[in-house]
PDB file of C-alpha atoms in Angstrom:
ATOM      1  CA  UNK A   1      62.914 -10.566  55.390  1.00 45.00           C
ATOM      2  CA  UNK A   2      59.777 -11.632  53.258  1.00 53.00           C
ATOM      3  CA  UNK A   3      60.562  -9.026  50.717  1.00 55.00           C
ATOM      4  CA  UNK A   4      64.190 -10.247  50.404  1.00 54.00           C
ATOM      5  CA  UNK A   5      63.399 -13.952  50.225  1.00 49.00           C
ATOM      6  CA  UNK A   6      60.565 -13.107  48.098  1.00 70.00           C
ATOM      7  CA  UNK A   7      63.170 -10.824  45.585  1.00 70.00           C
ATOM      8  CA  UNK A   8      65.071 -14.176  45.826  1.00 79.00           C
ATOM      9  CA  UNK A   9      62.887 -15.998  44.802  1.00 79.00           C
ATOM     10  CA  UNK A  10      61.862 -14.430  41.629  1.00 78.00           C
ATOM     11  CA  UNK A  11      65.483 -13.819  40.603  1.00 80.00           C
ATOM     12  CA  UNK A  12      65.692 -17.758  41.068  1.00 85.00           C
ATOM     13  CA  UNK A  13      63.044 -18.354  38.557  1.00 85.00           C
ATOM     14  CA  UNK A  14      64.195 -16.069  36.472  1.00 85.00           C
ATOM     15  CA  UNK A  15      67.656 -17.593  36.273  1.00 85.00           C
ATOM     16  CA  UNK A  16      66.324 -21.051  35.835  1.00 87.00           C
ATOM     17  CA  UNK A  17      64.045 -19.909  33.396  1.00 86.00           C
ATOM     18  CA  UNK A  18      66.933 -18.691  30.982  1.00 85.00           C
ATOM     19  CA  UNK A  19      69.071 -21.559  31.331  1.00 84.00           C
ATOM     20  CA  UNK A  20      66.079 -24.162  30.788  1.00 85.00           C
ATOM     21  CA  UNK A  21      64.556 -22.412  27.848  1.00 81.00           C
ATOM     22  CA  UNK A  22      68.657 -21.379  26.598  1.00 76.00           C
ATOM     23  CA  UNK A  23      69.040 -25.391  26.322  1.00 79.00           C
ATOM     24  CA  UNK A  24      65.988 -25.578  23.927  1.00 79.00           C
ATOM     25  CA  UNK A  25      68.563 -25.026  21.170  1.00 73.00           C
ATOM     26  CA  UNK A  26      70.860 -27.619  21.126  1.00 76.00           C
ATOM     27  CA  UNK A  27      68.248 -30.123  22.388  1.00 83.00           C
ATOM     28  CA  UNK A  28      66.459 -29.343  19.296  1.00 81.00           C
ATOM     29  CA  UNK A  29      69.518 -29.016  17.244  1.00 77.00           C
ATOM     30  CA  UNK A  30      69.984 -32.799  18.422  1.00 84.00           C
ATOM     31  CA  UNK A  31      66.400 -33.851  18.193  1.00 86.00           C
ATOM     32  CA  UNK A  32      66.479 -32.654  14.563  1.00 83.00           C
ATOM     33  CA  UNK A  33      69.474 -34.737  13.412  1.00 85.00           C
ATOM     34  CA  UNK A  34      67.197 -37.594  13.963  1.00 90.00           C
ATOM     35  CA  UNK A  35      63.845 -37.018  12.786  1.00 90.00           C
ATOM     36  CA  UNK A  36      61.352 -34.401  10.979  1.00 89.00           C
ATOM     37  CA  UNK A  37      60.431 -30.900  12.339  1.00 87.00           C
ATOM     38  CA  UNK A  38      56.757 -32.564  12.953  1.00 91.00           C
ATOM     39  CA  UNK A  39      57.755 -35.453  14.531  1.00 93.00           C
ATOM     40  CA  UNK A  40      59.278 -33.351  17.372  1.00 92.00           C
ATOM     41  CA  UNK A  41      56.746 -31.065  17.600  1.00 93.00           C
ATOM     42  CA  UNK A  42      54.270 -34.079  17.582  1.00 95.00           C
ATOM     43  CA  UNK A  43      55.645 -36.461  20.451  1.00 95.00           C
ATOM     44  CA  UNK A  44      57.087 -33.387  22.011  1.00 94.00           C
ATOM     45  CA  UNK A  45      53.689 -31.689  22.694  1.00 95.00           C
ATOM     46  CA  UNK A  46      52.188 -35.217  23.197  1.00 96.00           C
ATOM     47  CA  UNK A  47      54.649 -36.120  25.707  1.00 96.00           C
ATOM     48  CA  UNK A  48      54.252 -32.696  27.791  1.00 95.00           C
ATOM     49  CA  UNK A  49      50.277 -32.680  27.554  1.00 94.00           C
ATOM     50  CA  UNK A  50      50.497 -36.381  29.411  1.00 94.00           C
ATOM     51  CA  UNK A  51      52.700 -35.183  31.786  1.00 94.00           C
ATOM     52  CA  UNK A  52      50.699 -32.017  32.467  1.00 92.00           C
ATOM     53  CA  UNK A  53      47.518 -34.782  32.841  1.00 91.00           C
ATOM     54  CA  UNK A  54      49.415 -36.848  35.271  1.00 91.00           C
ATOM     55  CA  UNK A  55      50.943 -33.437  37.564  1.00 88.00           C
ATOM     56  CA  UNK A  56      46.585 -32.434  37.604  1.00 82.00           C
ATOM     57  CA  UNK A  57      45.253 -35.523  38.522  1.00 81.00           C
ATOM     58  CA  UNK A  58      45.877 -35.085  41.867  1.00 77.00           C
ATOM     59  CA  UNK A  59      43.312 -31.982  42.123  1.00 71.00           C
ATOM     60  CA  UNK A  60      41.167 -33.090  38.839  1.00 73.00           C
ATOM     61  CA  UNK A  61      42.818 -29.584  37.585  1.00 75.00           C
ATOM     62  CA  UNK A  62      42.764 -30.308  33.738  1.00 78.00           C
ATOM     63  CA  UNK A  63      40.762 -27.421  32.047  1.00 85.00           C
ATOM     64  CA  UNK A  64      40.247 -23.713  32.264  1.00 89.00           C
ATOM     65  CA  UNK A  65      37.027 -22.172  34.231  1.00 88.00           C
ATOM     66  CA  UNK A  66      34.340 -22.567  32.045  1.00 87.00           C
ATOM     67  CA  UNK A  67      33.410 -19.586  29.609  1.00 87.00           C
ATOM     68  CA  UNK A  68      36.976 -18.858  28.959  1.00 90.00           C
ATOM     69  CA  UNK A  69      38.096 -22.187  27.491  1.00 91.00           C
ATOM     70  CA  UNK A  70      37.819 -21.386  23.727  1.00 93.00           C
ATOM     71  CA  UNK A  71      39.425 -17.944  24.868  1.00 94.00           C
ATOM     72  CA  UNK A  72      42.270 -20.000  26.792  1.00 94.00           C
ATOM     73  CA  UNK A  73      42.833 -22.663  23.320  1.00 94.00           C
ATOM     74  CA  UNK A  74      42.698 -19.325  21.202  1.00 94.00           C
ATOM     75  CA  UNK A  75      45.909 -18.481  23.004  1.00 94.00           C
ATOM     76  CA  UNK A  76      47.194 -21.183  22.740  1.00 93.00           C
ATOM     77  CA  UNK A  77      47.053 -22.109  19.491  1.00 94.00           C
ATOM     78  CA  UNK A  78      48.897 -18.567  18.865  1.00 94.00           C
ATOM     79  CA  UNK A  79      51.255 -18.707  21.630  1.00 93.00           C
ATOM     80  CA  UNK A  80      52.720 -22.128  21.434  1.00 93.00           C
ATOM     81  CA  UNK A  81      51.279 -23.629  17.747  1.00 92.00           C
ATOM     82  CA  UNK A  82      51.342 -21.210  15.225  1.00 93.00           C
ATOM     83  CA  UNK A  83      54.433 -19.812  16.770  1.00 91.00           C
ATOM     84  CA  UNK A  84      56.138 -23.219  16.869  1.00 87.00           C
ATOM     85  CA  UNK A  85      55.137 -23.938  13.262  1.00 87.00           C
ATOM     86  CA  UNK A  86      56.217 -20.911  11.814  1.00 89.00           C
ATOM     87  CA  UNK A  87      59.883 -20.569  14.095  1.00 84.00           C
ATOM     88  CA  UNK A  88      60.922 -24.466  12.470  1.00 80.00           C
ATOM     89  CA  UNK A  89      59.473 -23.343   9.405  1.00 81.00           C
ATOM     90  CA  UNK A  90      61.642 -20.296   8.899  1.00 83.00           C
ATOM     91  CA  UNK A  91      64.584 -22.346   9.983  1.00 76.00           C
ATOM     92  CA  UNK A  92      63.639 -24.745   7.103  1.00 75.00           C
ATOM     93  CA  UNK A  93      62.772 -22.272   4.295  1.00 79.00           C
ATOM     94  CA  UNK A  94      66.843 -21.290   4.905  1.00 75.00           C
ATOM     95  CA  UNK A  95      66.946 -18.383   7.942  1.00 77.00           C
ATOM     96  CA  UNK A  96      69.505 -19.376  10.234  1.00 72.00           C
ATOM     97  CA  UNK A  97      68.862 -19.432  14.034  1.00 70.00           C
ATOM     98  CA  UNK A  98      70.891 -16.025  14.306  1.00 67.00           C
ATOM     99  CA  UNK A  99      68.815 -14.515  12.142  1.00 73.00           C
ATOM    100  CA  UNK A 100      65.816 -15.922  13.792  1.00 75.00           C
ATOM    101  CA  UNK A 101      67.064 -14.907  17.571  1.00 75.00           C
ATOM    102  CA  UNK A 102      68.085 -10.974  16.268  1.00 76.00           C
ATOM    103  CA  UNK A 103      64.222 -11.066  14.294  1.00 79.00           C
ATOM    104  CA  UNK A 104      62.354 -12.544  18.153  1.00 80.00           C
ATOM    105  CA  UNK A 105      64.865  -9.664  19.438  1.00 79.00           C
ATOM    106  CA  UNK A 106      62.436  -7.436  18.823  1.00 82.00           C
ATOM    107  CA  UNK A 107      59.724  -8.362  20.676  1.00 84.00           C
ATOM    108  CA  UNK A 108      60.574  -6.555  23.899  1.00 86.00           C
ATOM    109  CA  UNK A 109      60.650  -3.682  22.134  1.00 83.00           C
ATOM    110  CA  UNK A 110      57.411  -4.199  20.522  1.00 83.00           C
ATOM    111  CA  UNK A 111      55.808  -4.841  23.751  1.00 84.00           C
ATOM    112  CA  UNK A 112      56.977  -1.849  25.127  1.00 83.00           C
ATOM    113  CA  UNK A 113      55.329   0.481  22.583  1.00 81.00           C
ATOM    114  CA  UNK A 114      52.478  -2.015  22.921  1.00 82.00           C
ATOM    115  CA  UNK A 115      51.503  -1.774  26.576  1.00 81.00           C
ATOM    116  CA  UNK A 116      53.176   1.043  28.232  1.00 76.00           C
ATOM    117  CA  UNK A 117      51.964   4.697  27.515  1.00 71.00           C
ATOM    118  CA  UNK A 118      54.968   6.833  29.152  1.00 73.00           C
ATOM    119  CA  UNK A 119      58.235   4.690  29.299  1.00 72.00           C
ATOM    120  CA  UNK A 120      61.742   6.003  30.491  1.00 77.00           C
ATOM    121  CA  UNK A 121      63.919   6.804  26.885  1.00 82.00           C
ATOM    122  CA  UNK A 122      66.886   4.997  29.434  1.00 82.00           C
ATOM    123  CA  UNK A 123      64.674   1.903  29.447  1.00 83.00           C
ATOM    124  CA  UNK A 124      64.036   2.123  25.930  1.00 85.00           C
ATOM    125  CA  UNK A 125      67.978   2.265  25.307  1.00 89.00           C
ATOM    126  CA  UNK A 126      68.876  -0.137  27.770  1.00 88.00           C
ATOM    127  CA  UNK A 127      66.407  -2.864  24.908  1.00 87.00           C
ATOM    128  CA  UNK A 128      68.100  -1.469  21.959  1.00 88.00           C
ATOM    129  CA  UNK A 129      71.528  -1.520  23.828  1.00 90.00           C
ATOM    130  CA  UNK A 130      70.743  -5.544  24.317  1.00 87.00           C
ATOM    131  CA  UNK A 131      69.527  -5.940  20.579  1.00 86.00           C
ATOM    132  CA  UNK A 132      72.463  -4.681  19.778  1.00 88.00           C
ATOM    133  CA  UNK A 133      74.592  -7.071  22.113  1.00 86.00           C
ATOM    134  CA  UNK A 134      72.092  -9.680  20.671  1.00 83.00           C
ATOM    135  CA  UNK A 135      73.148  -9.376  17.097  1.00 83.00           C
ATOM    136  CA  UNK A 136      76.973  -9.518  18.073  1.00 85.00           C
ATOM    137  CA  UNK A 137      76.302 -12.739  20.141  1.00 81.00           C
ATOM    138  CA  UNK A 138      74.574 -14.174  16.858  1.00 76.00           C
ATOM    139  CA  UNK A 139      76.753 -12.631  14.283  1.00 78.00           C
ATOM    140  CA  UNK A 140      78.674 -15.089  12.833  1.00 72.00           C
ATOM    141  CA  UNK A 141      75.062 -16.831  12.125  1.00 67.00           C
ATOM    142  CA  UNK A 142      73.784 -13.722  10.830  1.00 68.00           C
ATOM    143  CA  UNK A 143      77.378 -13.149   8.020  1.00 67.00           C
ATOM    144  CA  UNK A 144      75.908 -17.123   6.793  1.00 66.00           C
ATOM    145  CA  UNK A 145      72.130 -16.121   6.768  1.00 62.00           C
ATOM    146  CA  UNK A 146      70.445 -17.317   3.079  1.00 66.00           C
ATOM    147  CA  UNK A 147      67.256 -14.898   2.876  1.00 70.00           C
ATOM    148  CA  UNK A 148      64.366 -16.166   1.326  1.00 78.00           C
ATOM    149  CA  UNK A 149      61.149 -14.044   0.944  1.00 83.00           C
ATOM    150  CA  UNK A 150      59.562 -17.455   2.620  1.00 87.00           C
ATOM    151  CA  UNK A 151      61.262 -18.063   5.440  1.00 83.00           C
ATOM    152  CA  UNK A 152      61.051 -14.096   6.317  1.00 86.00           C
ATOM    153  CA  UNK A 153      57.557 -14.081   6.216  1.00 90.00           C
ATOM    154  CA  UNK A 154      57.854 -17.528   8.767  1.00 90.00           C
ATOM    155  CA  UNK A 155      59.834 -15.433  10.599  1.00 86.00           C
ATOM    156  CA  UNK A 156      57.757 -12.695  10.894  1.00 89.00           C
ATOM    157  CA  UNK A 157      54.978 -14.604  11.818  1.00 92.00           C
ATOM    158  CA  UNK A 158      56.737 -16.083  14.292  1.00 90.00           C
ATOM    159  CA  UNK A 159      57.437 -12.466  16.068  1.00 89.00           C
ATOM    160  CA  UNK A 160      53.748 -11.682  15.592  1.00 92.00           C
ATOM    161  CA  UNK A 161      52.624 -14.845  17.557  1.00 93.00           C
ATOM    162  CA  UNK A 162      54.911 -14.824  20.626  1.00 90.00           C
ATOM    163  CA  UNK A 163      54.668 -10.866  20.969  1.00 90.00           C
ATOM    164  CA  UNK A 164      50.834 -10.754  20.595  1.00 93.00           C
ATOM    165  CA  UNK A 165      50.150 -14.210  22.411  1.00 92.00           C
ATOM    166  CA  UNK A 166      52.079 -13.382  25.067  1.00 91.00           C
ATOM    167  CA  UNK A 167      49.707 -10.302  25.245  1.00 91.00           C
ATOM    168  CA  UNK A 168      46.979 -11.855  25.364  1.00 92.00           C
ATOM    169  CA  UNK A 169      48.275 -14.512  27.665  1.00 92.00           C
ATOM    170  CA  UNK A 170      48.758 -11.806  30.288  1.00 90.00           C
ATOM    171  CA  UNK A 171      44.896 -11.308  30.628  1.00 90.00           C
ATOM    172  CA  UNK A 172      44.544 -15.149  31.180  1.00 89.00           C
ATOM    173  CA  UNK A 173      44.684 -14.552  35.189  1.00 85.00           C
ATOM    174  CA  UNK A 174      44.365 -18.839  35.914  1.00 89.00           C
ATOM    175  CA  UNK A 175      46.807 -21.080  37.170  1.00 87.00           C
ATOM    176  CA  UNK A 176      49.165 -22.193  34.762  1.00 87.00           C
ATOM    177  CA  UNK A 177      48.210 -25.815  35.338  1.00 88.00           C
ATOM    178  CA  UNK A 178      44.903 -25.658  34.414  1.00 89.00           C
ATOM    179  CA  UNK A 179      45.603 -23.776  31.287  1.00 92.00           C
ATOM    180  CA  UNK A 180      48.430 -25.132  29.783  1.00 93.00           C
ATOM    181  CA  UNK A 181      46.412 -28.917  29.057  1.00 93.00           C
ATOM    182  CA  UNK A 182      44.480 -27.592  26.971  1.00 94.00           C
ATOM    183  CA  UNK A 183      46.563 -25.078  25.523  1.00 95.00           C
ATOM    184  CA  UNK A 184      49.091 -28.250  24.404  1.00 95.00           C
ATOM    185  CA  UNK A 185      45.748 -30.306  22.820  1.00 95.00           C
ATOM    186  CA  UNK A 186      45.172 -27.336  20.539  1.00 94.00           C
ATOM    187  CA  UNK A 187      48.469 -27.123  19.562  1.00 94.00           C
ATOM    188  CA  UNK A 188      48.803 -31.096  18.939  1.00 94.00           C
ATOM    189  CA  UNK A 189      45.989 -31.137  16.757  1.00 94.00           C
ATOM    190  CA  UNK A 190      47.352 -27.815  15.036  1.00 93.00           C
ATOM    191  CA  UNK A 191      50.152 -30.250  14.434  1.00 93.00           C
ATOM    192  CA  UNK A 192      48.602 -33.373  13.558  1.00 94.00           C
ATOM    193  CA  UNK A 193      46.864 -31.331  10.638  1.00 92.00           C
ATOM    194  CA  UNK A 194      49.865 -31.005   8.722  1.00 90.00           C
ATOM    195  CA  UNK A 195      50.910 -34.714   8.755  1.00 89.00           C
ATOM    196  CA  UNK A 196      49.719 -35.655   5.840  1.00 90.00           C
ATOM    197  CA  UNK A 197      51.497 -32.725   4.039  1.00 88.00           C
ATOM    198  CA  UNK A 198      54.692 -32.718   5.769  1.00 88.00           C
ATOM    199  CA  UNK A 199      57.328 -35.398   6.292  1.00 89.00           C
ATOM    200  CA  UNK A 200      57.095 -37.708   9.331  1.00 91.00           C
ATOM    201  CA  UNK A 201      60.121 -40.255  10.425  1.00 92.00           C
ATOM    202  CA  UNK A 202      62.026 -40.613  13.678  1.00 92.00           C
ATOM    203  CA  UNK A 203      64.808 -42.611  14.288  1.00 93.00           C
ATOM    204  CA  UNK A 204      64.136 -44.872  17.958  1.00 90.00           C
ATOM    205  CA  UNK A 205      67.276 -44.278  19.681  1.00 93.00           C
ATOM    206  CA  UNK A 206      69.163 -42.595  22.334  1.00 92.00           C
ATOM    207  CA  UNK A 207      70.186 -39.824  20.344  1.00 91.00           C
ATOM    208  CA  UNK A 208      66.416 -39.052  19.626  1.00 93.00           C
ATOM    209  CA  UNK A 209      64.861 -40.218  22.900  1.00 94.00           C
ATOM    210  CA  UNK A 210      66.956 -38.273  25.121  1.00 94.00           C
ATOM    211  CA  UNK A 211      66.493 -34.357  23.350  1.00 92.00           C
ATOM    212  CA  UNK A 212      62.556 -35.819  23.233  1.00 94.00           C
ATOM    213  CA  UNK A 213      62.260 -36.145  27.231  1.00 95.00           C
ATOM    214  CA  UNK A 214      64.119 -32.582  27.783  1.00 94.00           C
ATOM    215  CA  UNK A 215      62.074 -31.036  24.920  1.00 92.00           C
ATOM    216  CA  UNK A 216      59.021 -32.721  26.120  1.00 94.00           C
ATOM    217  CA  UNK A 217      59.197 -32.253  29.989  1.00 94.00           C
ATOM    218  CA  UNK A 218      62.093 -29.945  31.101  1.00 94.00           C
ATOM    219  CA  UNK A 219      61.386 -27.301  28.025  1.00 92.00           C
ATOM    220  CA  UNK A 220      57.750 -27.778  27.453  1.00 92.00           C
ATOM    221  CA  UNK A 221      56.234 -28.640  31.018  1.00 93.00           C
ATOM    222  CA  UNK A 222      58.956 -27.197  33.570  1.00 92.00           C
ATOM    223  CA  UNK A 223      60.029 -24.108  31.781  1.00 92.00           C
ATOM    224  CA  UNK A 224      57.078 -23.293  29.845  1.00 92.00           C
ATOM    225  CA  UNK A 225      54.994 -23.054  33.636  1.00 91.00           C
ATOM    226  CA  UNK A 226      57.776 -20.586  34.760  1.00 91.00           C
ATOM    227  CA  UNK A 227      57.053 -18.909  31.816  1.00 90.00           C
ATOM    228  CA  UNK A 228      53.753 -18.630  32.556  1.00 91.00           C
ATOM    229  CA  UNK A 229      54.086 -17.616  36.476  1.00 89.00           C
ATOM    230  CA  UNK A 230      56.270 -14.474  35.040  1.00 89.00           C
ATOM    231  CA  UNK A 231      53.862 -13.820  32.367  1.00 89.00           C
ATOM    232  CA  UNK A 232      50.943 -13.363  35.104  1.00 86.00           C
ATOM    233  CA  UNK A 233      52.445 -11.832  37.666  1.00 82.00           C
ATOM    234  CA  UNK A 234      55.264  -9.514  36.330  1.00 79.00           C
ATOM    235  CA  UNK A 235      55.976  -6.162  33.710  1.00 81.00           C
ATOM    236  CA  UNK A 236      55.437  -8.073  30.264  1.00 85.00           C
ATOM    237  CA  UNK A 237      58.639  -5.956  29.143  1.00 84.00           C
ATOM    238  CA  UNK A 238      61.060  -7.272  31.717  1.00 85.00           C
ATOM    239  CA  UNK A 239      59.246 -10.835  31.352  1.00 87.00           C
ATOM    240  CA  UNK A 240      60.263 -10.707  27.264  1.00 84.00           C
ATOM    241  CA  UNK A 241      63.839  -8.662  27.860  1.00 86.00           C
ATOM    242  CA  UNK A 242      64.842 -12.319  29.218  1.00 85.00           C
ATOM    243  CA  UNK A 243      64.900 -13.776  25.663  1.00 80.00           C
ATOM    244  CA  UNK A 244      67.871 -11.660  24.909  1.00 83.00           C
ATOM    245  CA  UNK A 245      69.918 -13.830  27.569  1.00 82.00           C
ATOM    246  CA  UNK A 246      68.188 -17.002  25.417  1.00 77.00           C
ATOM    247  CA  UNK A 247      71.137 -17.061  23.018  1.00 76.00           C
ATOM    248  CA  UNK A 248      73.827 -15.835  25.161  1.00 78.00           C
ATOM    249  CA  UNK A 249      72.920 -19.525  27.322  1.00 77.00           C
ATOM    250  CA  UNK A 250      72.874 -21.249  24.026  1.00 72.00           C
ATOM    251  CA  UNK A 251      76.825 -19.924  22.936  1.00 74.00           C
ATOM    252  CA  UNK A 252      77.827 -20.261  26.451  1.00 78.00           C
ATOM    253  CA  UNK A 253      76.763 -24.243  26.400  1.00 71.00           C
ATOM    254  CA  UNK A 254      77.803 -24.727  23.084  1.00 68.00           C
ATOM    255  CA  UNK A 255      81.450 -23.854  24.101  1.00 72.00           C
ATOM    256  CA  UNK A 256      81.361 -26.104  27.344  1.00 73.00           C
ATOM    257  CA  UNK A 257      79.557 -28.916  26.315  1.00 67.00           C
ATOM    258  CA  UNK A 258      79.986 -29.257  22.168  1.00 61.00           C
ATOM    259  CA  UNK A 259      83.833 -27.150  22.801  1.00 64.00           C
ATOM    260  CA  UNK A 260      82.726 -24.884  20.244  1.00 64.00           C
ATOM    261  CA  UNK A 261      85.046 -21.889  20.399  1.00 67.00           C
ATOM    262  CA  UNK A 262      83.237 -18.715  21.484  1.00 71.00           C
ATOM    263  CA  UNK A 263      83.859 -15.509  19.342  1.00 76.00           C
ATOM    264  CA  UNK A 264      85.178 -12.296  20.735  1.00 82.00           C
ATOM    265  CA  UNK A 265      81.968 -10.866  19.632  1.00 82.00           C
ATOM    266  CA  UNK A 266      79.966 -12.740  21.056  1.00 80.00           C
ATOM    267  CA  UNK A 267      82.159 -12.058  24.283  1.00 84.00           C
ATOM    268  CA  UNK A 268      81.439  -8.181  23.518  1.00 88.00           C
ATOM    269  CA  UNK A 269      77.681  -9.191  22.505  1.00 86.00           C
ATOM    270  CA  UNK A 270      77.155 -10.728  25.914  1.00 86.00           C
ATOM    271  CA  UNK A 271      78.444  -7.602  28.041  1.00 89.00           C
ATOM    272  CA  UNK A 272      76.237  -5.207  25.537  1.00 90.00           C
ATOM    273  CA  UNK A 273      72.904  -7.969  26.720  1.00 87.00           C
ATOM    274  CA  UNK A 274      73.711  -7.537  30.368  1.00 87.00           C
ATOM    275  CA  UNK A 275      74.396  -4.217  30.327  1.00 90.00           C
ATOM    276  CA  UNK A 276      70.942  -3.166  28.654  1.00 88.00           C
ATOM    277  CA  UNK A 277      69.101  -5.869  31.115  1.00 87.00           C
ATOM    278  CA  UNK A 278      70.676  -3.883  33.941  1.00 87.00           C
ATOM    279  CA  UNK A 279      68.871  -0.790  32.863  1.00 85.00           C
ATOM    280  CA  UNK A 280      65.889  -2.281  31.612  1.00 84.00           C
ATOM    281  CA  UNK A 281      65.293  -3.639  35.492  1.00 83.00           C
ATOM    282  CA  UNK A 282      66.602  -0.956  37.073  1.00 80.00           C
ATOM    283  CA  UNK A 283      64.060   2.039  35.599  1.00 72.00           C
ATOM    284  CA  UNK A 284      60.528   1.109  37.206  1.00 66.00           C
ATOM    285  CA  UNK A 285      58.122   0.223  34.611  1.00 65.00           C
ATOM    286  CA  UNK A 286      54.693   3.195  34.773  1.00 60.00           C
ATOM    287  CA  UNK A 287      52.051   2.056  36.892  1.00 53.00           C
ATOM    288  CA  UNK A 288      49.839   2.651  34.172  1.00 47.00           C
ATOM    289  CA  UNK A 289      49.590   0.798  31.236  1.00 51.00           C
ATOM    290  CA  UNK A 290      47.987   0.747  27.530  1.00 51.00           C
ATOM    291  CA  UNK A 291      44.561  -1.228  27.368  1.00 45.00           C
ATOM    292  CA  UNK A 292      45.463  -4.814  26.301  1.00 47.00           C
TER     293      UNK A 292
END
């Protein structure tokens, strides 16, 4: 009964993770139509790091054990910052969000050559099978894609900082909510640093204030800790295969709640994701893995 409720249970965070983090888009599709990239990122990350203060002041749980708190900003810094940085800076040097999604697609499979010394060719297949389904689901963003040499090395450095902070984040064995503080205060004064060199204007209204709360709390404090909790406690491959479900969430509420009609591909796309998932999950990651 435990085991069941406990399978449950992760399945339940899983789910909520994807549709949480599958929202991020259109929030910040919204949030964009009404300021700069930095003044999201700014009073997003501010916003989250308060409410992350506030959740910890019950317990005084703030900061990382001592000895690992440079370790634990590190992280962050390449995790959240430099990743968050470089993603809105691809998307403004001209690489459209398809582009960017199929590009991030291939982090699972990086990881997998990364951390796992003898892995199934099915399991393999079933990652390229969802790539694959991936790039139908984004296609029609992909036929519109302007390349620049710019925003492809944005891009790029965007992949390299989610696949190897998430890596590294793995090793970070401490609750989520005494890492994550700090982690955000890092990354806001990553941010703050390019204020003076980037443009900063918000407009103070509904239509900002609203994608600013779910950005700020429901993104960046509720789905970023279930992020976390999978990161520490399951297969990093499995964990990162969940991003491929990312954009199939995104089309899926931009047909019900913007009425945008929904491809056939994408249709296709979404059966060629779920398929691979399904045998991604269902071959049993080694029980041994590459040093990290």
């Amino acid at each position: 009964m435990n085991s069941k409720f406990s399978k449950l249970a992760v399945f339940a965070i899983m789910c909520a993770f994807v549709l949480l983090w599958g929202s991020a888009a259109i929030f910040t599709r919204w949030a964009l139509d009404h300021s700069s990239v930095f003044a999201v990122l700014i009073l997003r990350f501010s916003l989250a790091l308060g409410a992350l203060l506030l959740i910890g002041l019950r317990g005084r749980r703030w900061l990382p054990k001592p000895g690992t708190r440079w370790q634990v900003a590190g992280v962050g810094l390449l995790l959240i910052g430099c990743y968050s940085v470089c993603y809105f800076q691809a998307m403004a040097h001209g690489i459209t969000p398809g582009l960017l999604a199929t590009l991030m697609g291939v982090q699972p499979v990086l990881t997998l050559l990364l951390t796992e010394r003898r892995f199934s060719s099915w399991r393999l297949l079933g990652l390229l099978l969802a790539l694959g389904g991936l790039v139908l689901v984004v296609f029609q963003s992909l036929v519109m894609a302007r390349l620049s040499v710019l925003g492809m090395l944005f891009a790029l450095g965007a992949l390299l900082c989610i696949t190897f902070g998430t890596l590294l984040q793995k090793r970070i064995q401490q609750p989520s909510i005494e890492v994550l503080p700090l982690q955000y205060l890092a990354t806001l004064v990553l941010c703050l640093c390019f204020v003076p060199f980037q443009p900063f204007h918000f407009e103070l209204n509904l239509s900002f204030i609203i994608p600013l709360l779910w950005l700020g709390l429901v993104i960046s404090v509720g789905s970023q800790l279930l992020l976390y909790r999978m990161i520490r406690s399951g297969n990093l491959v499995n964990v990162t295969s969940l991003f491929y479900l990312v954009p199939v969430v995104t089309v899926i509420l931009d047909f019900v709640i913007l009425g945008n009609v929904m491809p056939l591909l994408a249709i296709a796309g979404m059966v060629a994701v779920l398929t691979g998932l399904v045998l991604v999950f269902r071959i049993q990651p080694p029980n041994t893995e590459r040093p990290q």
